[in-house]
PDB file of C-alpha atoms in Angstrom:
ATOM      1  CA  UNK A 694     210.221 -70.195 185.290  1.00  0.00           C
ATOM      2  CA  UNK A 695     209.851 -67.406 182.764  1.00  0.00           C
ATOM      3  CA  UNK A 696     206.885 -64.978 182.739  1.00  0.00           C
ATOM      4  CA  UNK A 697     205.147 -66.741 179.843  1.00  0.00           C
ATOM      5  CA  UNK A 698     205.248 -70.054 181.723  1.00  0.00           C
ATOM      6  CA  UNK A 699     203.861 -68.399 184.847  1.00  0.00           C
ATOM      7  CA  UNK A 700     201.016 -66.900 182.830  1.00  0.00           C
ATOM      8  CA  UNK A 701     200.225 -70.286 181.280  1.00  0.00           C
ATOM      9  CA  UNK A 702     200.133 -71.905 184.726  1.00  0.00           C
ATOM     10  CA  UNK A 703     197.795 -69.178 186.040  1.00  0.00           C
ATOM     11  CA  UNK A 704     195.463 -69.620 183.055  1.00  0.00           C
ATOM     12  CA  UNK A 705     195.421 -73.396 183.508  1.00  0.00           C
ATOM     13  CA  UNK A 706     194.704 -73.086 187.238  1.00  0.00           C
ATOM     14  CA  UNK A 707     191.887 -70.637 186.521  1.00  0.00           C
ATOM     15  CA  UNK A 708     190.265 -73.079 184.115  1.00  0.00           C
ATOM     16  CA  UNK A 709     190.704 -75.993 186.520  1.00  0.00           C
ATOM     17  CA  UNK A 710     189.161 -73.952 189.345  1.00  0.00           C
ATOM     18  CA  UNK A 711     186.166 -72.984 187.202  1.00  0.00           C
ATOM     19  CA  UNK A 712     185.567 -76.605 186.194  1.00  0.00           C
ATOM     20  CA  UNK A 713     185.808 -77.748 189.794  1.00  0.00           C
ATOM     21  CA  UNK A 714     183.272 -75.156 190.910  1.00  0.00           C
ATOM     22  CA  UNK A 715     180.950 -76.070 188.031  1.00  0.00           C
ATOM     23  CA  UNK A 716     181.065 -79.741 189.037  1.00  0.00           C
ATOM     24  CA  UNK A 717     180.250 -78.768 192.618  1.00  0.00           C
ATOM     25  CA  UNK A 718     177.445 -76.459 191.478  1.00  0.00           C
ATOM     26  CA  UNK A 719     175.820 -79.212 189.413  1.00  0.00           C
ATOM     27  CA  UNK A 720     175.488 -81.391 192.487  1.00  0.00           C
ATOM     28  CA  UNK A 721     173.917 -78.534 194.413  1.00  0.00           C
ATOM     29  CA  UNK A 722     171.487 -77.707 191.595  1.00  0.00           C
ATOM     30  CA  UNK A 723     170.184 -81.247 191.071  1.00  0.00           C
ATOM     31  CA  UNK A 724     167.465 -81.062 193.776  1.00  0.00           C
ATOM     32  CA  UNK A 725     166.170 -77.740 192.409  1.00  0.00           C
ATOM     33  CA  UNK A 726     166.254 -79.088 188.848  1.00  0.00           C
ATOM     34  CA  UNK A 727     164.308 -82.138 189.970  1.00  0.00           C
ATOM     35  CA  UNK A 728     161.635 -80.007 191.610  1.00  0.00           C
ATOM     36  CA  UNK A 729     161.348 -77.431 188.815  1.00  0.00           C
ATOM     37  CA  UNK A 730     161.332 -79.959 185.973  1.00  0.00           C
ATOM     38  CA  UNK A 731     159.149 -82.517 187.775  1.00  0.00           C
ATOM     39  CA  UNK A 732     161.736 -85.254 187.292  1.00  0.00           C
ATOM     40  CA  UNK A 733     161.355 -88.639 188.936  1.00  0.00           C
ATOM     41  CA  UNK A 734     164.238 -90.056 190.952  1.00  0.00           C
ATOM     42  CA  UNK A 735     165.088 -92.259 187.961  1.00  0.00           C
ATOM     43  CA  UNK A 736     165.282 -89.298 185.598  1.00  0.00           C
ATOM     44  CA  UNK A 737     167.359 -87.352 188.091  1.00  0.00           C
ATOM     45  CA  UNK A 738     169.722 -90.289 188.507  1.00  0.00           C
ATOM     46  CA  UNK A 739     170.002 -90.721 184.754  1.00  0.00           C
ATOM     47  CA  UNK A 740     170.932 -87.058 184.328  1.00  0.00           C
ATOM     48  CA  UNK A 741     173.538 -87.263 187.088  1.00  0.00           C
ATOM     49  CA  UNK A 742     174.948 -90.449 185.583  1.00  0.00           C
ATOM     50  CA  UNK A 743     175.113 -88.864 182.130  1.00  0.00           C
ATOM     51  CA  UNK A 744     176.948 -85.891 183.629  1.00  0.00           C
ATOM     52  CA  UNK A 745     179.479 -88.158 185.330  1.00  0.00           C
ATOM     53  CA  UNK A 746     179.983 -90.231 182.183  1.00  0.00           C
ATOM     54  CA  UNK A 747     180.525 -87.049 180.201  1.00  0.00           C
ATOM     55  CA  UNK A 748     183.339 -85.996 182.523  1.00  0.00           C
ATOM     56  CA  UNK A 749     184.838 -89.488 182.341  1.00  0.00           C
ATOM     57  CA  UNK A 750     184.710 -89.625 178.548  1.00  0.00           C
ATOM     58  CA  UNK A 751     186.182 -86.134 178.326  1.00  0.00           C
ATOM     59  CA  UNK A 752     189.097 -87.180 180.525  1.00  0.00           C
ATOM     60  CA  UNK A 753     189.717 -90.312 178.443  1.00  0.00           C
ATOM     61  CA  UNK A 754     189.600 -88.424 175.137  1.00  0.00           C
ATOM     62  CA  UNK A 755     191.886 -85.740 176.542  1.00  0.00           C
ATOM     63  CA  UNK A 756     194.424 -88.347 177.648  1.00  0.00           C
ATOM     64  CA  UNK A 757     194.498 -89.821 174.147  1.00  0.00           C
ATOM     65  CA  UNK A 758     194.712 -86.368 172.566  1.00  0.00           C
ATOM     66  CA  UNK A 759     197.690 -85.462 174.758  1.00  0.00           C
ATOM     67  CA  UNK A 760     199.433 -88.700 173.774  1.00  0.00           C
ATOM     68  CA  UNK A 761     198.797 -88.111 170.066  1.00  0.00           C
ATOM     69  CA  UNK A 762     199.122 -84.324 169.810  1.00  0.00           C
ATOM     70  CA  UNK A 763     201.260 -83.485 172.803  1.00  0.00           C
ATOM     71  CA  UNK A 764     200.178 -81.215 175.626  1.00  0.00           C
ATOM     72  CA  UNK A 765     200.408 -78.018 173.588  1.00  0.00           C
ATOM     73  CA  UNK A 766     198.469 -79.400 170.645  1.00  0.00           C
ATOM     74  CA  UNK A 767     195.731 -80.836 172.864  1.00  0.00           C
ATOM     75  CA  UNK A 768     195.458 -77.541 174.733  1.00  0.00           C
ATOM     76  CA  UNK A 769     195.064 -75.607 171.508  1.00  0.00           C
TER      77      UNK A 769
END
């Protein structure tokens, strides 16, 4: 593996790590958001569901983009 490939892998792993931590942080922040914003359990559940659906839709769109544009084009 040449140095440019290694750098690309490190950048991709950094992004993946940040997204993973952000997903974890959202789950930890939900109770505080509920208390501070005076959300009901229904509103809190709706927000959590919307967050999950957003990740799902992003993954589906990315899969299509990689098929159409290739990995490099979708990354750009």
